[in-house]
PDB file of C-alpha atoms and ligand atoms in Angstrom:
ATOM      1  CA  UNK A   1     -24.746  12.322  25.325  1.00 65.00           C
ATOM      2  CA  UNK A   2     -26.436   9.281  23.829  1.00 70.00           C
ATOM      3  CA  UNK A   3     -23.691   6.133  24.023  1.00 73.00           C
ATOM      4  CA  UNK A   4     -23.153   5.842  20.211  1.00 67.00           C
ATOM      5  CA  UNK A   5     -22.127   9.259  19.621  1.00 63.00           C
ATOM      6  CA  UNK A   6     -19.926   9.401  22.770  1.00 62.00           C
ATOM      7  CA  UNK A   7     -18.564   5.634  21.361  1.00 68.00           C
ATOM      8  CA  UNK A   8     -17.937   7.739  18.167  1.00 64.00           C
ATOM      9  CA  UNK A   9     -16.211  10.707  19.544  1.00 57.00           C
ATOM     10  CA  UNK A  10     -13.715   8.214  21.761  1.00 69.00           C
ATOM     11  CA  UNK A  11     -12.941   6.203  18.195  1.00 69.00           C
ATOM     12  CA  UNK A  12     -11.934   9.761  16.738  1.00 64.00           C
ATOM     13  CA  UNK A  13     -10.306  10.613  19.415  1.00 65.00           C
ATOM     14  CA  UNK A  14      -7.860   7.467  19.650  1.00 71.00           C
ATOM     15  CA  UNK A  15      -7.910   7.358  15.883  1.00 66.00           C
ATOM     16  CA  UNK A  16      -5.833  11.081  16.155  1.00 58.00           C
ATOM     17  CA  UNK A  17      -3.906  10.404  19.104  1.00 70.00           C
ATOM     18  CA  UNK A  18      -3.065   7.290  16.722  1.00 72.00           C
ATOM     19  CA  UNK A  19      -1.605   9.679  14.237  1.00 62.00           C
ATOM     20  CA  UNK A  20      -0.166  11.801  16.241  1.00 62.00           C
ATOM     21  CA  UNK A  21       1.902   9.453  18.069  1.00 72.00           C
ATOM     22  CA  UNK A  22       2.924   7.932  15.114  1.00 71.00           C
ATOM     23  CA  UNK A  23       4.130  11.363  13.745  1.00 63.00           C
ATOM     24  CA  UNK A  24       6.205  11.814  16.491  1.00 69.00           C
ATOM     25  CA  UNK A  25       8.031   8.735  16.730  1.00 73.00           C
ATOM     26  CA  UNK A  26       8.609   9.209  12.823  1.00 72.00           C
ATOM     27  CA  UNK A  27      10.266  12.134  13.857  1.00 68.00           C
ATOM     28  CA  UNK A  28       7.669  14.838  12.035  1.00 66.00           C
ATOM     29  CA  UNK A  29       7.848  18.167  13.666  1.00 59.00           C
ATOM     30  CA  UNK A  30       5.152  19.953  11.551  1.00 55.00           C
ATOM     31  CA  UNK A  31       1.577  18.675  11.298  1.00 53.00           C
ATOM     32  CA  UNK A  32       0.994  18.090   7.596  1.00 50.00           C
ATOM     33  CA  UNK A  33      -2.170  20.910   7.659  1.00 44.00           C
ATOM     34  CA  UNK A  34      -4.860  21.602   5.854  1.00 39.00           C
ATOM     35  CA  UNK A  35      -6.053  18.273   7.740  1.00 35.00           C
ATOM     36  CA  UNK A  36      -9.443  18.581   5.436  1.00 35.00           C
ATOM     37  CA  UNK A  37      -8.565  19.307   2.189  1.00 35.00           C
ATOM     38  CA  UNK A  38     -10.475  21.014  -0.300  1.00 33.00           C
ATOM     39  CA  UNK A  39     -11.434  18.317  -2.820  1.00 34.00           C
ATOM     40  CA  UNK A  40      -9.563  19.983  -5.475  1.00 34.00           C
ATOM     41  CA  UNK A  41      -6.348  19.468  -3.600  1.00 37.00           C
ATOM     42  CA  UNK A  42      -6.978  16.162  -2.499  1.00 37.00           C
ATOM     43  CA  UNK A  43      -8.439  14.830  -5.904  1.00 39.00           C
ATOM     44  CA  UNK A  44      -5.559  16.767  -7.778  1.00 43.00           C
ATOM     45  CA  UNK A  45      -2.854  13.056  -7.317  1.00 45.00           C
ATOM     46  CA  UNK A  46      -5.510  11.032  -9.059  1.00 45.00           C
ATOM     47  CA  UNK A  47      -7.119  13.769 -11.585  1.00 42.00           C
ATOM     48  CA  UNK A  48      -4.075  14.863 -13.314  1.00 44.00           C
ATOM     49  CA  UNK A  49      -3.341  11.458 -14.447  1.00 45.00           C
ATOM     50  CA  UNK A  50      -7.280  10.839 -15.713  1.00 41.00           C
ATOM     51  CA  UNK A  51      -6.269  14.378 -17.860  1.00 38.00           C
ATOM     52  CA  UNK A  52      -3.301  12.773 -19.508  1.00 36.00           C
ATOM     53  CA  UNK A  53      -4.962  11.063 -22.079  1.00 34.00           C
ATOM     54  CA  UNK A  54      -2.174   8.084 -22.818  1.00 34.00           C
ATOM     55  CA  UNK A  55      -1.637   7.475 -19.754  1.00 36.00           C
ATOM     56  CA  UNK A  56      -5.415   6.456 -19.233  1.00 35.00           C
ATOM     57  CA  UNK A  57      -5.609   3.354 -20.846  1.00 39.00           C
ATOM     58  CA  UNK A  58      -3.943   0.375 -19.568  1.00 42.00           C
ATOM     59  CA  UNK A  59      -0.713  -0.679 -21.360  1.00 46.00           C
ATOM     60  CA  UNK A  60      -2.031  -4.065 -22.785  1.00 60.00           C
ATOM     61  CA  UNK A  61      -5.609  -3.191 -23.319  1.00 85.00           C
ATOM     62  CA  UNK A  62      -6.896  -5.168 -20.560  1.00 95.00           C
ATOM     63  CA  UNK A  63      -9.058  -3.614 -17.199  1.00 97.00           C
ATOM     64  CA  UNK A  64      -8.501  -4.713 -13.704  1.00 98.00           C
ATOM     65  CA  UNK A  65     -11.588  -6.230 -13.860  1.00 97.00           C
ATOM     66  CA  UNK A  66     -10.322  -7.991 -17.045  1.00 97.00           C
ATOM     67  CA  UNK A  67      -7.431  -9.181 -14.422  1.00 97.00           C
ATOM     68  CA  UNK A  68      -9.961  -9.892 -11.521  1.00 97.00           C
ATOM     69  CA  UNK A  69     -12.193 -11.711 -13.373  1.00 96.00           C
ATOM     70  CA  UNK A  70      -9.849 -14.007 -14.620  1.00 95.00           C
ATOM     71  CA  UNK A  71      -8.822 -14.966 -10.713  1.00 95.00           C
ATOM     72  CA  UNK A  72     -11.671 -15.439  -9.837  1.00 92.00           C
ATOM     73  CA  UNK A  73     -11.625 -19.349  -8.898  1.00 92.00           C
ATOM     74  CA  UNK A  74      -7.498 -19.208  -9.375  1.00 97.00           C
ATOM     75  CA  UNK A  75      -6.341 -22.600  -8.269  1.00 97.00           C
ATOM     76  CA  UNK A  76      -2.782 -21.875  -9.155  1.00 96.00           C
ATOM     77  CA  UNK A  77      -1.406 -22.674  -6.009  1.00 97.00           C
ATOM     78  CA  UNK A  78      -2.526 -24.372  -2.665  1.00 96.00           C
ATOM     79  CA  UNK A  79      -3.428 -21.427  -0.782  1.00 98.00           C
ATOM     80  CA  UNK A  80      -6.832 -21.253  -3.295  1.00 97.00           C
ATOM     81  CA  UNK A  81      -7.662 -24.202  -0.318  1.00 96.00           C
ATOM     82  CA  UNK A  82      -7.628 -22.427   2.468  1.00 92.00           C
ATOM     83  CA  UNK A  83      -8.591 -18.946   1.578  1.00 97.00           C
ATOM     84  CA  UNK A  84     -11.948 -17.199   1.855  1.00 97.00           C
ATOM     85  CA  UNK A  85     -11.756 -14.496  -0.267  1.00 97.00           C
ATOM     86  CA  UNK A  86      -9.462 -13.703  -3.011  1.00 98.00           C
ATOM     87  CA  UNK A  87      -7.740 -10.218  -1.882  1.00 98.00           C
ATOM     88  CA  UNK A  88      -7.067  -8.345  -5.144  1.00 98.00           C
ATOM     89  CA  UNK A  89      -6.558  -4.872  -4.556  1.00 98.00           C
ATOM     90  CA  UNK A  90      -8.360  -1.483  -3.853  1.00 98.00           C
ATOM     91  CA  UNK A  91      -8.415   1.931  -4.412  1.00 98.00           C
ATOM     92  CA  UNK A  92      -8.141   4.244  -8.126  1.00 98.00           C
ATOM     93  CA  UNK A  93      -7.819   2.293 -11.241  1.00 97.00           C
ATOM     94  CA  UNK A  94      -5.819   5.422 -12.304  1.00 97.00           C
ATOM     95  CA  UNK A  95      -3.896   6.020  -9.472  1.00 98.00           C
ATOM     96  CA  UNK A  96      -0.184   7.930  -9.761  1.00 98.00           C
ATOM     97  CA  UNK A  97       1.222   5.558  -6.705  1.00 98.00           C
ATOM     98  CA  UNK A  98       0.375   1.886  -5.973  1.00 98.00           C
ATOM     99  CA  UNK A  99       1.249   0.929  -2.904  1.00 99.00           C
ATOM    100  CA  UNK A 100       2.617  -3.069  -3.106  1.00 99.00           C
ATOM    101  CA  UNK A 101       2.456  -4.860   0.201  1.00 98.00           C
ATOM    102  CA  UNK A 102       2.918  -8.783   0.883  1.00 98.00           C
ATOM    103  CA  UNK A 103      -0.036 -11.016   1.167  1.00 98.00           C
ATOM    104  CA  UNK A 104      -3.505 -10.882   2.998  1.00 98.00           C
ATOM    105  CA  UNK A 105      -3.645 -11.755   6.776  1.00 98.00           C
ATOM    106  CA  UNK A 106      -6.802 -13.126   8.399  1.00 97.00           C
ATOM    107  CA  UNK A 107      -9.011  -9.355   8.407  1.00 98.00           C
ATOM    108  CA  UNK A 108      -7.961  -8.907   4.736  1.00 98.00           C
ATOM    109  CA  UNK A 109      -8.979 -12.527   3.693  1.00 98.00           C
ATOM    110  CA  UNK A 110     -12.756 -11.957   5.608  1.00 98.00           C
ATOM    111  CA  UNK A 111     -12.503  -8.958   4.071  1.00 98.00           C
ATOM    112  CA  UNK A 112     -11.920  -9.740   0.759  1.00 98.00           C
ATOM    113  CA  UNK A 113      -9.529  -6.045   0.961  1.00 98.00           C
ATOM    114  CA  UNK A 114      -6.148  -5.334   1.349  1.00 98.00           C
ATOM    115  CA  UNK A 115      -4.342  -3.730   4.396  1.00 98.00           C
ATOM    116  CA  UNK A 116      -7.515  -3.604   6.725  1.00 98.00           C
ATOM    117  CA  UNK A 117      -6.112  -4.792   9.693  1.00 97.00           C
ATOM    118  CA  UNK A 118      -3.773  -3.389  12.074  1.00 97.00           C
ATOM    119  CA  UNK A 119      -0.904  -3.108   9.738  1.00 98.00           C
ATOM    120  CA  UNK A 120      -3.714  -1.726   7.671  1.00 98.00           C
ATOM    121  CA  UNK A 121      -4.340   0.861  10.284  1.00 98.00           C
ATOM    122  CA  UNK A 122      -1.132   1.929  10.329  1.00 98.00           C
ATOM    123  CA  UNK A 123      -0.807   2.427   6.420  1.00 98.00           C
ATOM    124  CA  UNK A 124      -3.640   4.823   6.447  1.00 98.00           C
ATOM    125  CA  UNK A 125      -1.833   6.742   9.219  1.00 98.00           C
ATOM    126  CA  UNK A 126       0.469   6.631   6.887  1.00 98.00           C
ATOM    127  CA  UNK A 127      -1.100   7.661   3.657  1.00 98.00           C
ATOM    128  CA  UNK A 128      -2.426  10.557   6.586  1.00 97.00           C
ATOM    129  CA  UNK A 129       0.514  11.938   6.572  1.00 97.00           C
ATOM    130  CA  UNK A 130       1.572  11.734   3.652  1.00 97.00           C
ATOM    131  CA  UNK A 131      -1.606  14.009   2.502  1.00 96.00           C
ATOM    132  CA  UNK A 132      -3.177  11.159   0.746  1.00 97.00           C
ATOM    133  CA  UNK A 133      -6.757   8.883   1.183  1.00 96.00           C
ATOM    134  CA  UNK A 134      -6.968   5.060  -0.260  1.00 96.00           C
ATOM    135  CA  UNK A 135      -8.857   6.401  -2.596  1.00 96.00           C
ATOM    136  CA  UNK A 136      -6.130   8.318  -3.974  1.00 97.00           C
ATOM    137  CA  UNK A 137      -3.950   5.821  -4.559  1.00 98.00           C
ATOM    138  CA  UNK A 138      -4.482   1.719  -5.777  1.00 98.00           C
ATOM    139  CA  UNK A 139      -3.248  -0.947  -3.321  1.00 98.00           C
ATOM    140  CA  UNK A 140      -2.687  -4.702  -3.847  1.00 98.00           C
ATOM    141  CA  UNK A 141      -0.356  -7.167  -2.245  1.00 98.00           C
ATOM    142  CA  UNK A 142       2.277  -9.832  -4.325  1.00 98.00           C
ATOM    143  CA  UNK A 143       0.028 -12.235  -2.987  1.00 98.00           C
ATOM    144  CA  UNK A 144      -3.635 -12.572  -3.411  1.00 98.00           C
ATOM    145  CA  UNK A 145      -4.458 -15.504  -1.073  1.00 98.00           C
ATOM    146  CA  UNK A 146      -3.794 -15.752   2.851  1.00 98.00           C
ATOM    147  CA  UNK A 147      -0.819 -18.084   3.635  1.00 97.00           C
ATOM    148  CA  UNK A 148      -2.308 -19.569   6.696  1.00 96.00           C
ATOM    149  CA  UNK A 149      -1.268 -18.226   9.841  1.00 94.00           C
ATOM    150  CA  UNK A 150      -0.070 -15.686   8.205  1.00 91.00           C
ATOM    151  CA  UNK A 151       3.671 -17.443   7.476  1.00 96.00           C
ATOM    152  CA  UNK A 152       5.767 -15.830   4.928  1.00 97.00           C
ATOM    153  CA  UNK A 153       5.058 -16.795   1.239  1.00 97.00           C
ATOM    154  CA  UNK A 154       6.417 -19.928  -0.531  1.00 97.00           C
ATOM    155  CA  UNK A 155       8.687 -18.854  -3.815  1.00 97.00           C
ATOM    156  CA  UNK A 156       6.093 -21.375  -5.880  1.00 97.00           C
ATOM    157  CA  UNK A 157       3.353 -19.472  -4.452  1.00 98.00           C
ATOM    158  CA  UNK A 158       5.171 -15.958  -5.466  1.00 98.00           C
ATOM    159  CA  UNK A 159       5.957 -17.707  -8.641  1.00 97.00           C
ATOM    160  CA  UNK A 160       2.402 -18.418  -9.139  1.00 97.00           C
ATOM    161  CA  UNK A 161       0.395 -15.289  -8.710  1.00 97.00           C
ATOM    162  CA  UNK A 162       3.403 -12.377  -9.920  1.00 97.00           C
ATOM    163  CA  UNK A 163       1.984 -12.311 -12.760  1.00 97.00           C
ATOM    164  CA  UNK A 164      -1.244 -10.975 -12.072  1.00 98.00           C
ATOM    165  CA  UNK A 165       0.915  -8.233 -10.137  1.00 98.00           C
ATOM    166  CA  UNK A 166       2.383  -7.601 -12.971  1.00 98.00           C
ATOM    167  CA  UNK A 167      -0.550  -7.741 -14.731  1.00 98.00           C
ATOM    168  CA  UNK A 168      -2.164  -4.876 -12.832  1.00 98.00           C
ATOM    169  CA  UNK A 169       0.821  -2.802 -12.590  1.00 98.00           C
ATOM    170  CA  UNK A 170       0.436  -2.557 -16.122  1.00 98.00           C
ATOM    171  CA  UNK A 171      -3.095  -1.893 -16.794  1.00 98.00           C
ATOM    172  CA  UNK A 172      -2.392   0.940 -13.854  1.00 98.00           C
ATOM    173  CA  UNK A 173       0.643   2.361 -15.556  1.00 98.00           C
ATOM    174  CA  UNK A 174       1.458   4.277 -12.399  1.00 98.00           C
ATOM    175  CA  UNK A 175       3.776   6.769 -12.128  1.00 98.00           C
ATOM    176  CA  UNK A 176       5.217   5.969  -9.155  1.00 98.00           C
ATOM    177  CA  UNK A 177       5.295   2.735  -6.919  1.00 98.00           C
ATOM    178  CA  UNK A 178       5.916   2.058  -3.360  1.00 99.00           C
ATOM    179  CA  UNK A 179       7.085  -1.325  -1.828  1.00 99.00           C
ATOM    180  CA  UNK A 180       5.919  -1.928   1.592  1.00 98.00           C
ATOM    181  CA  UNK A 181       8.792  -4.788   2.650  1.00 98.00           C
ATOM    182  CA  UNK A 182      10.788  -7.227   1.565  1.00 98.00           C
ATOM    183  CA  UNK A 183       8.691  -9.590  -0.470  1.00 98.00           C
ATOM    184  CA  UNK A 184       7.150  -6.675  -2.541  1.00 98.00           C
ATOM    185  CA  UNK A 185      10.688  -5.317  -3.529  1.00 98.00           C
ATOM    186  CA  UNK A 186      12.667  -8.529  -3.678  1.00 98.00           C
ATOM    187  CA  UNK A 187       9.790  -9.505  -6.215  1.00 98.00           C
ATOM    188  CA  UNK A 188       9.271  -6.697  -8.159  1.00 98.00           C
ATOM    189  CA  UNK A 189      13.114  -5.713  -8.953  1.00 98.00           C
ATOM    190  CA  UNK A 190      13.914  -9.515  -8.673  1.00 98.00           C
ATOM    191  CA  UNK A 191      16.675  -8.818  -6.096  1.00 98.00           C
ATOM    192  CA  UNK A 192      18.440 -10.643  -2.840  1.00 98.00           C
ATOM    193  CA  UNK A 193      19.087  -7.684  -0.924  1.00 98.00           C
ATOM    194  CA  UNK A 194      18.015  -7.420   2.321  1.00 98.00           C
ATOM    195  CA  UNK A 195      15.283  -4.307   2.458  1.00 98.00           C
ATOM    196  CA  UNK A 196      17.239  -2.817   4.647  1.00 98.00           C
ATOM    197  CA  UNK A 197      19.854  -1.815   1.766  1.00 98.00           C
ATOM    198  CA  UNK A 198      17.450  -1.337  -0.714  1.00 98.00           C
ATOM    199  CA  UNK A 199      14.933   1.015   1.444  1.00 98.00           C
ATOM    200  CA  UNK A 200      15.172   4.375   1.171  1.00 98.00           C
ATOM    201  CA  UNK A 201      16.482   4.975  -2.682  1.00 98.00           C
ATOM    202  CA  UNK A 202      14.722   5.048  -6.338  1.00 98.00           C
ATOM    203  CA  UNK A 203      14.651   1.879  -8.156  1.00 98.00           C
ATOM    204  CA  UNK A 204      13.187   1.183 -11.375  1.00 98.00           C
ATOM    205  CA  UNK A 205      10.532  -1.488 -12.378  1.00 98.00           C
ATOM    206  CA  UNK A 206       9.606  -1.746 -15.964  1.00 98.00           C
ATOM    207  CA  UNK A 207      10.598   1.929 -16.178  1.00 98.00           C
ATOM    208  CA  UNK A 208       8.115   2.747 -13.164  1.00 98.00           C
ATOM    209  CA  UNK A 209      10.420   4.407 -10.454  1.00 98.00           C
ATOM    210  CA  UNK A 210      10.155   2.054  -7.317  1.00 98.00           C
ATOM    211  CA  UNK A 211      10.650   3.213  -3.641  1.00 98.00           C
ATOM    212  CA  UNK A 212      11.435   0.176  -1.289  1.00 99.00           C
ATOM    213  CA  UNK A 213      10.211   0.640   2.850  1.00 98.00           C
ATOM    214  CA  UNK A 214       9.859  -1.134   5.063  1.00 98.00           C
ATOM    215  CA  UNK A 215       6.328  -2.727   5.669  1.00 98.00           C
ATOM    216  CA  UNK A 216       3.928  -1.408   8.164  1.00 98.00           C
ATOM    217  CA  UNK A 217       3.475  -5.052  10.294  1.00 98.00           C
ATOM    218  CA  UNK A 218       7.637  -4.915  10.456  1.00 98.00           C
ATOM    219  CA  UNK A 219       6.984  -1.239  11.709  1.00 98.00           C
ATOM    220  CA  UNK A 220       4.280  -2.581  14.443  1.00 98.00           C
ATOM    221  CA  UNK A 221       7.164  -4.746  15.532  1.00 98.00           C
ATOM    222  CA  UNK A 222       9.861  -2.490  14.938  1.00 98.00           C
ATOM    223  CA  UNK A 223       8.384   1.684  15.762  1.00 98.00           C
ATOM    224  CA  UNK A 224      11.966   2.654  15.372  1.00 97.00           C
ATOM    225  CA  UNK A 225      11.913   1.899  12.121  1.00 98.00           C
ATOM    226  CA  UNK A 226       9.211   4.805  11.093  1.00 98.00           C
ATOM    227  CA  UNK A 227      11.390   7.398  10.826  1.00 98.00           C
ATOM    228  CA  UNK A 228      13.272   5.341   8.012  1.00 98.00           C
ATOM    229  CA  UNK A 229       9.710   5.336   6.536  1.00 98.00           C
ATOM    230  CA  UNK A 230       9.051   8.742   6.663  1.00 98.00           C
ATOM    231  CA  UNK A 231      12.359   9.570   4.936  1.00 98.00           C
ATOM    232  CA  UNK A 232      11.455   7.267   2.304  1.00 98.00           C
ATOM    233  CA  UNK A 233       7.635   8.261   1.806  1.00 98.00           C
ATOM    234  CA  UNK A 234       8.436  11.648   1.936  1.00 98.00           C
ATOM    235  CA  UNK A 235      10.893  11.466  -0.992  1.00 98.00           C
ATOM    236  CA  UNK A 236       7.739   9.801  -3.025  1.00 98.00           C
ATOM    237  CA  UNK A 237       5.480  12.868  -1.680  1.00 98.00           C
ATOM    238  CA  UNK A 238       8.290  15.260  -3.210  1.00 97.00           C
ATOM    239  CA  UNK A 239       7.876  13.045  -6.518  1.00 97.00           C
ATOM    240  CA  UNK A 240       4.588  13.040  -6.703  1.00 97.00           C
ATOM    241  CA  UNK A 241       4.487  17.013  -6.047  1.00 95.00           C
ATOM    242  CA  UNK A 242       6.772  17.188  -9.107  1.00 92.00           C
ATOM    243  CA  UNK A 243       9.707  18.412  -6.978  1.00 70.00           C
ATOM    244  CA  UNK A 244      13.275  16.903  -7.629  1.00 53.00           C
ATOM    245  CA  UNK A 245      15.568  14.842  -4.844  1.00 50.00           C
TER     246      UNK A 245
HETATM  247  N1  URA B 301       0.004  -7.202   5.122  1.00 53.86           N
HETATM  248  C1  URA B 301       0.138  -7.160   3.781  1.00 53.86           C
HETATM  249  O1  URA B 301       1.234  -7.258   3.249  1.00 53.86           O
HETATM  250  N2  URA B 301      -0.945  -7.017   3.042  1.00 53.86           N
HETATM  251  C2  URA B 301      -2.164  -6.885   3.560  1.00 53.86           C
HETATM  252  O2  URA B 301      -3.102  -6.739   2.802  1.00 53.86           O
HETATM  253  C3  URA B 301      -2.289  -6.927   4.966  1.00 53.86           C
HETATM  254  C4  URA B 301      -1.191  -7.081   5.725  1.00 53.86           C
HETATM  255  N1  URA B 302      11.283  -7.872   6.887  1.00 53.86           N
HETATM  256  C1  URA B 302      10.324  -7.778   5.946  1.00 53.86           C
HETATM  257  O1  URA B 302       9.899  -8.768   5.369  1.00 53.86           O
HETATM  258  N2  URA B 302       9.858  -6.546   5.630  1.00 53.86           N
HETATM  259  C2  URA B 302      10.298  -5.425   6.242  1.00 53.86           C
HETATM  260  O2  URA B 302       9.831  -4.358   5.912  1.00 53.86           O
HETATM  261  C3  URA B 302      11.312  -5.548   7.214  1.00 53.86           C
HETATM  262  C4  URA B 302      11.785  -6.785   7.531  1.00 53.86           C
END
């Protein structure tokens, strides 16, 4: 077998055991199957919003790349000095979930994308199981520039880039929003509580109903925790799929 291709088939390999393992320690019994889904099915979280014809257009009139062209050189805080690449945020412009997560760490900021490293990894294990690709859904962090060495963010530097969150939380109009950790939540429903008492239960945000977990790098700390996130994320699956509880 020529090297690449058997290099290939090893990376798919680990890539399921990946998933699998994290399944089980999340405490999934069933496989969430049709593992390929038929585009219909898969397309169906992002189409039925594009057929709802208010809910198309952002709220304010402005794009995301209204939004991202306006950051483009942001020096509203002193991160803008050590960054290389402004992470804004990926995935469907239309998207029925956005996924919030905290700030880039050193693959994002080469990267210039959100949640590409290993936390990253783990997201779209997570997304995996949840039946969902980043393409289905729009992810950004509360933070668009990498605090160096990846330290928690400053309140001035929260202070100085919300709104932009805000911003495209509003030209996305999503139905539904999910908080990966504590700086995403406390933000969003300007709170105190620890994430561990607000995980797990609906919140609101400008009307938008909010589900708090914990975030995947606490997760790569902490594996116990994934079963907490699977309650959580499968309570926004049942939402999304129109079902109540
Ligand atoms: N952690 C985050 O909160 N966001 C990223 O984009 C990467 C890691
Ligand atoms: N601390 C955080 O900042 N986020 C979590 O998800 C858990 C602990």
């Amino acid at each position: 077998m020529p090297d690449k291709l058997y290099q290939e088939c090893r990376a798919v390999i680990s890539g399921c055991r990946a998933i699998f393992e994290d399944l089980r320690e999340s405490g999934v019994e069933v496989v969430p199957l049709p593992v390929s889904r038929k585009p219909t099915e898969l397309s169906s979280v992002s189409e039925s919003r594009a057929s709802t014809s208010q809910s198309a257009e952002p709220a304010i009139g402005e794009s995301l790349a209204d939004i991202q062209q306006e950051l483009a050189d942001c020096q509203g805080c002193t991160l803008c000095g050590e960054r290389q690449r402004i992470v804004f945020g990926v995935g469907n412009p239309q998207a029925r979930l956005v996924l919030v997560g905290e700030a880039p760490g050193f693959q994002e900021d080469k990267k210039g994308e959100p949640f590409v490293g290993e936390a990253g990894q783990l997201l779209d294990r997570i997304l995996f199981a949840m039946k969902l690709r980043r393409e289905d859904v729009y992810i950004c962090n509360v933070i668009k520039c990498r605090p160096p060495g990846n330290r928690n963010p400053e309140k001035e530097e929260i202070m100085a880039c919300e709104a932009y969150l805000k911003r495209q939380l509003r030209a996305i109009s999503p139905e539904m929003i999910l908080c990966l950790g504590r700086f995403a939540t406390q933000t969003l429903l300007q709170s105190t509580t620890a994430i561990s008492r607000l995980r797990g239960a609906w919140h609101t945000y400008e009307g938008i109903p909010l589900m708090p977990t914990f975030h995947p790098a606490y997760l790569l700390r902490h594996p116990a925790g994934k079963q907490q996130v699977w309650e959580d994320v499968k309570q926004v699956m049942h939402r999304l799929q129109g079902e109540t509880g």
